[in-house]
Short mmCIF file of C-alpha atoms and ligand atoms in Angstrom, two decimals:
data_model
loop_
_atom_site.label_atom_id
_atom_site.label_comp_id
_atom_site.label_asym_id
_atom_site.label_seq_id
_atom_site.Cartn_x
_atom_site.Cartn_y
_atom_site.Cartn_z
CA MET A 1 -75.03 -34.49 63.49
CA THR A 2 -76.58 -31.32 65.92
CA LYS A 3 -79.53 -28.73 64.57
CA SER A 4 -76.65 -26.30 63.61
CA THR A 5 -73.58 -27.66 62.21
CA LEU A 6 -73.24 -26.56 59.20
CA LEU A 7 -69.88 -28.46 57.91
CA ALA A 8 -69.33 -31.83 59.15
CA VAL A 9 -66.26 -33.17 58.50
CA ASN A 10 -65.97 -37.13 59.27
CA GLY A 11 -63.43 -39.40 59.33
CA ILE A 12 -61.55 -38.80 55.63
CA ASP A 13 -59.42 -40.37 54.62
CA LYS A 14 -57.31 -39.24 51.50
CA PHE A 15 -54.25 -40.96 49.41
CA TYR A 16 -51.97 -39.04 46.79
CA ASP A 17 -50.86 -42.48 44.79
CA ASP A 18 -49.42 -43.90 47.81
CA PHE A 19 -49.11 -41.65 49.70
CA HIS A 20 -51.75 -41.16 52.95
CA VAL A 21 -51.81 -37.29 53.04
CA ILE A 22 -55.31 -37.67 54.92
CA LYS A 23 -55.59 -39.59 57.91
CA SER A 24 -58.83 -39.78 59.41
CA VAL A 25 -59.71 -36.11 59.92
CA SER A 26 -62.56 -35.36 61.98
CA PHE A 27 -63.56 -32.20 62.77
CA ALA A 28 -67.41 -29.69 63.27
CA LEU A 29 -67.75 -26.05 62.55
CA GLU A 30 -71.71 -24.45 63.50
CA GLU A 31 -73.64 -22.35 62.08
CA GLY A 32 -71.53 -19.02 61.97
CA GLU A 33 -68.09 -20.05 62.93
CA ILE A 34 -64.87 -19.58 62.38
CA GLY A 35 -63.02 -22.32 61.70
CA CYS A 36 -58.54 -22.01 61.01
CA LEU A 37 -56.92 -24.85 60.00
CA LEU A 38 -52.92 -24.72 61.47
CA GLY A 39 -50.18 -26.98 60.66
CA PRO A 40 -46.27 -26.45 59.05
CA SER A 41 -45.88 -26.88 56.14
CA GLY A 42 -46.88 -29.87 53.52
CA CYS A 43 -49.53 -30.98 56.57
CA GLY A 44 -52.49 -31.19 54.04
CA LYS A 45 -54.00 -27.95 55.06
CA THR A 46 -55.30 -27.02 51.47
CA THR A 47 -55.78 -30.74 50.90
CA LEU A 48 -58.26 -30.64 53.61
CA LEU A 49 -60.02 -27.57 52.34
CA ARG A 50 -60.33 -28.69 48.84
CA ALA A 51 -61.71 -32.43 50.01
CA ILE A 52 -64.23 -30.26 51.15
CA ALA A 53 -64.71 -27.27 48.21
CA GLY A 54 -65.47 -30.98 46.48
CA PHE A 55 -61.81 -31.09 44.42
CA GLU A 56 -60.55 -33.47 45.76
CA ASP A 57 -62.20 -36.95 45.97
CA ILE A 58 -61.36 -39.01 49.40
CA ALA A 59 -60.70 -43.14 50.25
CA LYS A 60 -63.48 -43.08 53.69
CA GLY A 61 -65.48 -40.72 55.67
CA SER A 62 -68.09 -38.24 54.91
CA ILE A 63 -68.05 -34.24 54.46
CA SER A 64 -71.17 -32.72 54.86
CA ILE A 65 -72.44 -29.66 54.48
CA GLY A 66 -76.00 -27.43 56.09
CA GLY A 67 -76.99 -31.58 56.43
CA SER A 68 -76.42 -32.87 52.92
CA VAL A 69 -74.23 -35.64 51.99
CA VAL A 70 -71.19 -33.89 49.81
CA ALA A 71 -68.87 -36.43 49.25
CA GLY A 72 -68.75 -40.69 50.98
CA THR A 73 -72.30 -41.48 50.61
CA ALA A 74 -72.65 -38.99 48.51
CA PHE A 75 -70.80 -36.84 45.63
CA ALA A 76 -71.77 -32.94 44.79
CA ALA A 77 -69.96 -31.28 42.45
CA PRO A 78 -68.28 -28.19 43.43
CA GLU A 79 -70.65 -26.03 42.19
CA LYS A 80 -73.17 -27.89 43.35
CA ARG A 81 -71.96 -27.45 47.45
CA ASN A 82 -73.29 -23.59 47.79
CA ILE A 83 -69.76 -22.52 49.35
CA GLY A 84 -67.38 -19.35 48.55
CA MET A 85 -64.11 -19.82 48.16
CA VAL A 86 -60.72 -16.92 48.62
CA PHE A 87 -56.84 -17.50 47.71
CA GLN A 88 -53.88 -16.53 48.55
CA ASP A 89 -53.71 -15.34 44.27
CA TYR A 90 -56.88 -13.31 44.61
CA ALA A 91 -57.74 -15.37 41.09
CA LEU A 92 -59.48 -12.45 39.90
CA PHE A 93 -60.73 -11.44 36.58
CA PRO A 94 -58.48 -8.77 35.13
CA HIS A 95 -60.04 -8.10 31.75
CA LEU A 96 -63.35 -7.72 34.56
CA SER A 97 -63.84 -4.27 36.52
CA VAL A 98 -64.48 -4.84 40.89
CA GLY A 99 -67.60 -4.38 40.13
CA ASP A 100 -67.54 -7.33 37.29
CA ASN A 101 -65.72 -9.81 39.45
CA VAL A 102 -67.84 -9.49 42.18
CA ALA A 103 -71.34 -9.54 40.24
CA PHE A 104 -69.71 -12.96 38.33
CA GLY A 105 -71.58 -15.31 40.08
CA LEU A 106 -74.66 -13.58 40.10
CA SER A 107 -75.70 -14.14 35.89
CA ASP A 108 -78.86 -15.64 36.99
CA MET A 109 -79.86 -12.17 38.91
CA PRO A 110 -82.34 -9.31 37.97
CA ALA A 111 -80.14 -6.52 36.91
CA VAL A 112 -81.55 -4.09 39.46
CA GLU A 113 -81.35 -6.74 42.41
CA ARG A 114 -77.65 -8.00 40.96
CA VAL A 115 -76.20 -3.92 40.97
CA LYS A 116 -77.80 -3.71 44.58
CA ARG A 117 -75.72 -6.49 45.49
CA VAL A 118 -72.62 -5.45 44.47
CA ALA A 119 -72.75 -1.62 45.69
CA ASP A 120 -74.40 -3.63 49.02
CA LEU A 121 -70.55 -5.24 49.17
CA LEU A 122 -68.41 -3.06 48.03
CA VAL A 123 -69.70 -0.88 51.16
CA THR A 124 -69.18 -3.81 53.14
CA VAL A 125 -65.95 -4.49 52.63
CA GLY A 126 -64.48 -0.81 52.26
CA LEU A 127 -64.60 0.01 48.58
CA GLU A 128 -68.27 1.35 48.50
CA GLY A 129 -67.73 3.46 44.98
CA GLU A 130 -64.79 1.39 43.20
CA ASN A 131 -66.52 -0.47 40.98
CA ILE A 132 -65.84 0.99 37.90
CA LYS A 133 -62.04 0.46 38.62
CA PHE A 134 -59.54 -2.75 37.40
CA PRO A 135 -57.37 -5.48 39.20
CA HIS A 136 -54.20 -3.74 38.56
CA GLU A 137 -55.25 0.23 39.86
CA LEU A 138 -56.15 -1.75 43.05
CA SER A 139 -53.26 -2.80 46.35
CA GLY A 140 -52.91 -6.30 47.59
CA GLY A 141 -55.70 -5.88 50.49
CA GLN A 142 -58.08 -3.80 47.93
CA GLN A 143 -57.83 -7.03 45.06
CA GLN A 144 -58.07 -9.21 49.24
CA ARG A 145 -61.10 -7.40 49.70
CA VAL A 146 -63.22 -7.62 45.85
CA ALA A 147 -62.09 -11.09 46.14
CA LEU A 148 -63.65 -11.15 49.00
CA ALA A 149 -66.78 -9.46 47.91
CA ARG A 150 -67.05 -11.89 44.69
CA ALA A 151 -66.99 -14.94 47.56
CA LEU A 152 -69.68 -13.82 49.21
CA ALA A 153 -71.55 -12.50 46.34
CA PRO A 154 -73.71 -15.63 45.84
CA GLU A 155 -74.81 -15.79 49.88
CA PRO A 156 -72.64 -19.38 50.82
CA LYS A 157 -72.86 -21.25 52.86
CA LEU A 158 -69.46 -21.99 53.84
CA LEU A 159 -66.92 -19.25 52.59
CA LEU A 160 -63.22 -21.73 51.88
CA MET A 161 -59.76 -19.11 52.02
CA ASP A 162 -56.25 -20.78 51.55
CA GLU A 163 -53.69 -18.23 52.74
CA PRO A 164 -55.80 -15.01 51.97
CA PHE A 165 -53.14 -13.41 53.74
CA SER A 166 -50.01 -14.50 53.00
CA ASN A 167 -49.26 -11.77 50.13
CA LEU A 168 -49.65 -9.18 52.22
CA ASP A 169 -47.28 -7.05 54.47
CA VAL A 170 -47.56 -8.25 57.58
CA ALA A 171 -49.31 -5.44 59.61
CA LEU A 172 -52.14 -5.81 56.89
CA ARG A 173 -52.50 -9.21 57.58
CA GLU A 174 -53.23 -8.59 61.40
CA SER A 175 -55.79 -5.46 60.49
CA LEU A 176 -57.06 -7.83 57.45
CA SER A 177 -58.37 -10.31 59.48
CA ILE A 178 -59.74 -9.01 62.10
CA GLU A 179 -61.82 -6.79 59.55
CA ILE A 180 -62.60 -10.04 57.85
CA ARG A 181 -63.96 -11.54 61.10
CA HIS A 182 -66.81 -8.66 61.54
CA ILE A 183 -67.65 -9.17 58.24
CA LEU A 184 -67.96 -12.77 58.90
CA LYS A 185 -69.35 -12.83 61.99
CA ALA A 186 -72.08 -9.77 60.83
CA ARG A 187 -73.23 -11.90 58.61
CA ASN A 188 -73.48 -15.42 60.14
CA ILE A 189 -71.21 -16.24 57.81
CA THR A 190 -69.51 -20.13 57.88
CA ALA A 191 -65.90 -19.44 57.05
CA LEU A 192 -63.31 -22.53 57.01
CA MET A 193 -59.37 -20.72 56.72
CA VAL A 194 -56.50 -22.20 55.99
CA THR A 195 -52.82 -20.97 56.79
CA HIS A 196 -49.68 -20.30 58.46
CA ASN A 197 -49.60 -17.43 60.69
CA GLN A 198 -50.89 -18.49 64.10
CA ASN A 199 -51.50 -14.20 64.89
CA GLU A 200 -53.51 -14.30 61.96
CA ALA A 201 -55.35 -17.82 62.92
CA PHE A 202 -56.35 -16.41 66.99
CA ALA A 203 -57.42 -13.10 65.97
CA MET A 204 -59.82 -14.87 62.78
CA ALA A 205 -61.00 -17.89 64.59
CA ASP A 206 -63.65 -19.48 67.57
CA LYS A 207 -61.95 -23.34 66.77
CA VAL A 208 -58.56 -23.75 66.03
CA GLY A 209 -57.30 -27.08 63.89
CA VAL A 210 -53.77 -27.94 64.34
CA LEU A 211 -52.48 -30.87 62.08
CA SER A 212 -49.58 -32.36 61.30
CA CYS A 213 -48.87 -34.99 58.96
CA GLY A 214 -51.86 -34.78 58.20
CA ALA A 215 -54.12 -36.24 60.68
CA MET A 216 -55.45 -33.43 63.03
CA GLN A 217 -54.40 -33.32 66.94
CA GLN A 218 -56.17 -31.37 67.97
CA TRP A 219 -59.88 -28.64 67.26
CA ASP A 220 -60.27 -26.45 70.47
CA THR A 221 -60.43 -23.46 71.02
CA PRO A 222 -57.35 -20.36 70.11
CA HIS A 223 -57.33 -20.75 74.28
CA GLY A 224 -57.76 -24.02 74.42
CA VAL A 225 -54.65 -25.43 71.97
CA TYR A 226 -52.44 -22.63 73.02
CA HIS A 227 -53.39 -23.38 77.22
CA ARG A 228 -54.21 -26.61 76.56
CA PRO A 229 -52.61 -28.99 74.47
CA VAL A 230 -53.72 -32.34 73.51
CA ASN A 231 -49.63 -33.63 73.05
CA THR A 232 -45.83 -32.10 72.56
CA THR A 233 -46.63 -31.82 68.11
CA VAL A 234 -49.48 -29.42 69.49
CA ALA A 235 -47.70 -27.91 72.47
CA GLY A 236 -44.37 -27.45 70.10
CA PHE A 237 -46.46 -25.88 66.97
CA VAL A 238 -48.93 -23.64 69.03
CA GLY A 239 -46.67 -20.37 70.48
CA GLU A 240 -43.26 -20.32 72.27
CA GLY A 241 -42.01 -22.57 75.07
CA VAL A 242 -39.34 -25.35 76.18
CA PHE A 243 -40.22 -27.72 78.82
CA ILE A 244 -38.80 -28.61 82.12
CA ARG A 245 -38.17 -31.58 83.97
CA GLY A 246 -40.70 -32.03 87.15
CA GLU A 247 -42.37 -34.69 89.46
CA VAL A 248 -45.32 -34.88 91.25
CA LYS A 249 -44.89 -34.92 94.87
CA GLU A 250 -48.40 -34.00 95.80
CA PRO A 251 -51.68 -34.03 94.13
CA ASN A 252 -51.64 -31.44 91.39
CA THR A 253 -48.59 -30.17 92.61
CA VAL A 254 -44.87 -30.37 91.07
CA GLU A 255 -42.02 -29.37 91.44
CA CYS A 256 -39.27 -28.62 89.43
CA ALA A 257 -36.71 -26.67 89.10
CA LEU A 258 -38.68 -22.72 89.16
CA GLY A 259 -40.16 -24.28 92.56
CA THR A 260 -43.71 -25.80 93.55
CA LEU A 261 -46.15 -25.33 89.77
CA LYS A 262 -50.08 -26.24 90.97
CA GLY A 263 -52.87 -27.20 88.39
CA ALA A 264 -54.68 -30.20 87.26
CA LEU A 265 -52.38 -33.14 86.27
CA PRO A 266 -53.41 -35.71 83.68
CA GLU A 267 -54.99 -39.04 85.24
CA ALA A 268 -51.86 -41.32 84.71
CA CYS A 269 -49.50 -38.61 86.71
CA HIS A 270 -49.54 -40.26 89.88
CA LEU A 271 -47.26 -39.51 93.22
CA GLY A 272 -44.04 -40.21 92.06
CA CYS A 273 -44.58 -39.08 88.54
CA GLU A 274 -42.39 -37.64 87.09
CA VAL A 275 -43.48 -34.69 83.95
CA SER A 276 -41.95 -32.44 81.36
CA VAL A 277 -42.61 -28.81 82.09
CA LEU A 278 -44.62 -26.59 79.34
CA ILE A 279 -42.78 -23.58 80.40
CA ARG A 280 -44.39 -20.37 78.18
CA PRO A 281 -42.26 -17.38 77.47
CA GLU A 282 -44.63 -14.89 79.71
CA ASP A 283 -44.72 -17.05 82.45
CA ILE A 284 -41.06 -15.49 83.58
CA VAL A 285 -40.83 -12.78 85.48
CA HIS A 286 -38.66 -10.45 85.78
CA ASP A 287 -38.32 -8.78 89.23
CA ASP A 288 -35.43 -7.37 90.41
CA GLU A 289 -36.34 -8.17 93.51
CA SER A 290 -36.81 -11.73 93.54
CA ALA A 291 -34.50 -13.91 95.59
CA PHE A 292 -34.66 -16.58 92.26
CA GLY A 293 -32.00 -15.59 89.75
CA ALA A 294 -31.22 -17.27 86.81
CA VAL A 295 -28.24 -16.26 83.82
CA ILE A 296 -29.15 -14.40 80.36
CA ILE A 297 -27.46 -16.88 77.65
CA ALA A 298 -29.47 -15.37 74.89
CA LYS A 299 -31.65 -12.34 73.85
CA THR A 300 -33.27 -11.46 70.91
CA PHE A 301 -34.74 -7.40 70.48
CA ARG A 302 -38.43 -8.01 69.60
CA GLY A 303 -39.75 -4.34 69.27
CA PRO A 304 -41.47 -3.33 73.32
CA ASN A 305 -39.85 -7.20 74.26
CA ILE A 306 -37.25 -8.98 74.50
CA LEU A 307 -37.18 -12.34 74.16
CA TYR A 308 -34.42 -13.73 76.86
CA VAL A 309 -32.59 -17.32 77.46
CA LEU A 310 -32.16 -17.68 80.89
CA ARG A 311 -30.48 -20.80 82.35
CA LEU A 312 -31.54 -22.21 85.79
CA ASP A 313 -29.06 -23.24 88.22
CA ASN A 314 -29.42 -26.72 87.57
CA GLY A 315 -28.69 -26.19 84.30
CA GLU A 316 -32.09 -26.15 82.25
CA GLU A 317 -32.98 -23.38 80.13
CA VAL A 318 -36.50 -21.78 79.76
CA GLN A 319 -37.26 -17.77 78.01
CA ALA A 320 -39.14 -15.17 79.57
CA LEU A 321 -40.52 -12.44 77.51
CA VAL A 322 -38.66 -8.98 79.52
CA PRO A 323 -40.35 -4.78 78.10
CA SER A 324 -37.66 -3.93 76.34
CA HIS A 325 -36.60 -1.11 78.01
CA HIS A 326 -35.12 -3.81 80.31
CA GLN A 327 -31.95 -4.74 78.89
CA HIS A 328 -29.93 -6.69 80.34
CA ALA A 329 -26.43 -8.10 79.10
CA MET A 330 -25.30 -11.92 78.10
CA GLY A 331 -23.99 -13.48 81.03
CA GLN A 332 -25.81 -11.36 83.34
CA ARG A 333 -27.85 -12.83 85.89
CA ILE A 334 -31.65 -11.39 86.62
CA GLY A 335 -34.11 -11.84 89.22
CA ILE A 336 -37.40 -13.81 88.26
CA TYR A 337 -40.07 -15.76 89.46
CA GLN A 338 -43.02 -18.17 87.84
CA ASP A 339 -46.39 -17.39 86.87
CA VAL A 340 -47.76 -20.21 85.51
CA GLU A 341 -51.22 -19.99 85.41
CA ASP A 342 -52.16 -22.76 83.10
CA LEU A 343 -50.16 -25.72 83.99
CA VAL A 344 -49.17 -28.49 80.98
CA ILE A 345 -47.58 -31.73 81.68
CA PHE A 346 -46.59 -34.06 79.38
CA PRO A 347 -44.67 -38.22 81.05
CA ALA A 348 -41.33 -37.35 81.11
CA GLY A 349 -39.95 -37.29 77.87
CA SER A 350 -41.54 -35.82 76.02
CA ASP A 351 -40.24 -33.54 74.15
CA PHE A 352 -41.25 -31.80 71.27
CA SER A 353 -41.95 -34.05 67.93
CA PRO A 354 -40.04 -32.45 64.56
CA ALA A 355 -42.91 -32.28 62.23
CA ASP A 356 -41.05 -33.45 59.58
CA GLN A 357 -41.26 -36.71 60.67
CA CYS A 358 -44.24 -38.61 59.60
CA GLU A 359 -45.22 -41.49 59.49
CA LEU A 360 -46.54 -41.78 55.75
P1 ATP B 1 -48.68 -25.14 52.51
O1 ATP B 1 -48.29 -25.30 53.96
O2 ATP B 1 -46.37 -25.96 52.32
O3 ATP B 1 -48.78 -25.15 52.09
P2 ATP B 1 -50.62 -27.87 53.08
O4 ATP B 1 -49.94 -28.13 54.38
O5 ATP B 1 -51.15 -26.90 52.53
O6 ATP B 1 -48.95 -27.40 53.08
P3 ATP B 1 -50.54 -29.73 51.38
O7 ATP B 1 -50.96 -28.41 50.20
O8 ATP B 1 -51.90 -29.83 51.15
O9 ATP B 1 -50.50 -29.03 52.58
O10 ATP B 1 -50.53 -30.97 50.65
C1 ATP B 1 -49.82 -31.89 51.78
C2 ATP B 1 -48.71 -32.89 50.95
O11 ATP B 1 -50.17 -33.59 49.81
C3 ATP B 1 -47.43 -32.50 50.74
O12 ATP B 1 -46.51 -33.35 51.31
C4 ATP B 1 -47.89 -32.17 49.35
O13 ATP B 1 -46.96 -32.35 48.86
C5 ATP B 1 -48.74 -33.21 48.76
N1 ATP B 1 -49.36 -33.28 47.50
C6 ATP B 1 -50.12 -32.18 47.34
N2 ATP B 1 -51.24 -32.01 45.75
C7 ATP B 1 -50.52 -32.96 45.90
C8 ATP B 1 -51.29 -33.92 44.37
N3 ATP B 1 -51.72 -32.96 44.10
N4 ATP B 1 -50.53 -34.95 44.05
C9 ATP B 1 -49.36 -35.74 45.06
N5 ATP B 1 -49.20 -34.96 46.01
C10 ATP B 1 -49.51 -33.88 46.29
#
């Protein structure tokens, strides 16, 4: 472990009776880094977070926080792990004022210092002077800010957040996730968050962990999981896209129905290799001037954009995200060109694996 690693999860396994819920999961967070665990429902995100918090035991491997083993060869109880937690349902004490909620974990602190800490934190989370209100007098977003202030009050080494924004409306989710990232970064707090929502994960995280069926598929930057997915499970879960067939005709060159695509190929792909090429909606650009065309077979209005499903001349389908002032009818043939910046290919026949087909 390097000196600045704050959280290290090494090869942990977890079972509920015979159910193998966490499978040899490893990852690490450097001090001040924010990580997000992303994955389909039931893939084990909350269980992993709870194991780090100390609410679940592990069958194998180890967890270290700040260089001390807290699970594995040694065990530290949750209250000894120096962590703060924020939950989906805020979990504020309804009978305590905002100030008393934030002060809850500070009973050992001298009163003057405690009052100052609470006031400072309420400023940090944008609730200056709201300390005498009660939770029921606040909106959901404000309650979650109080929950964050309460979790930060004892100055934990590690902040764990379990779907903290899922009870909030969509607009607030994104703005609060950006704001909380700023707060955590300003205080150099290491944090791990569980979410279903990719936009939240991308807005918050330095590192994203994509879990599927209890296994860590990829632990990488948001850019990495999106543009360099390591397998079809990650490619299928993160972002949108479809696979089309391709063939390696020259070094670092793939021929497919969209023409010639260039980019680094995996070592296993030699000349003549048949591959599946990931095409994201933003890889297809609508251009009336283009000689290359495709037929619209489905469309979904998304406000600023329309997601078109297009049939290519060889029968394969791709998606295209087109500004919604370009309205086109079903069945219409439109001009397109490919603008594939990051070539993502897998051996031919790869398909998105359904997340519900986990081998137990
Ligand atoms: P979601 O996104 O829906 O919250 P998740 O990825 O957080 O899901 P977990 O809550 O970690 O998933 O659950 C992982 C699996 O373990 C699920 O199949 C769940 O049914 C099962 N599970 C969770 N808690 C227990 C438990 N206490 N006993 C037995 N099985 C459990």
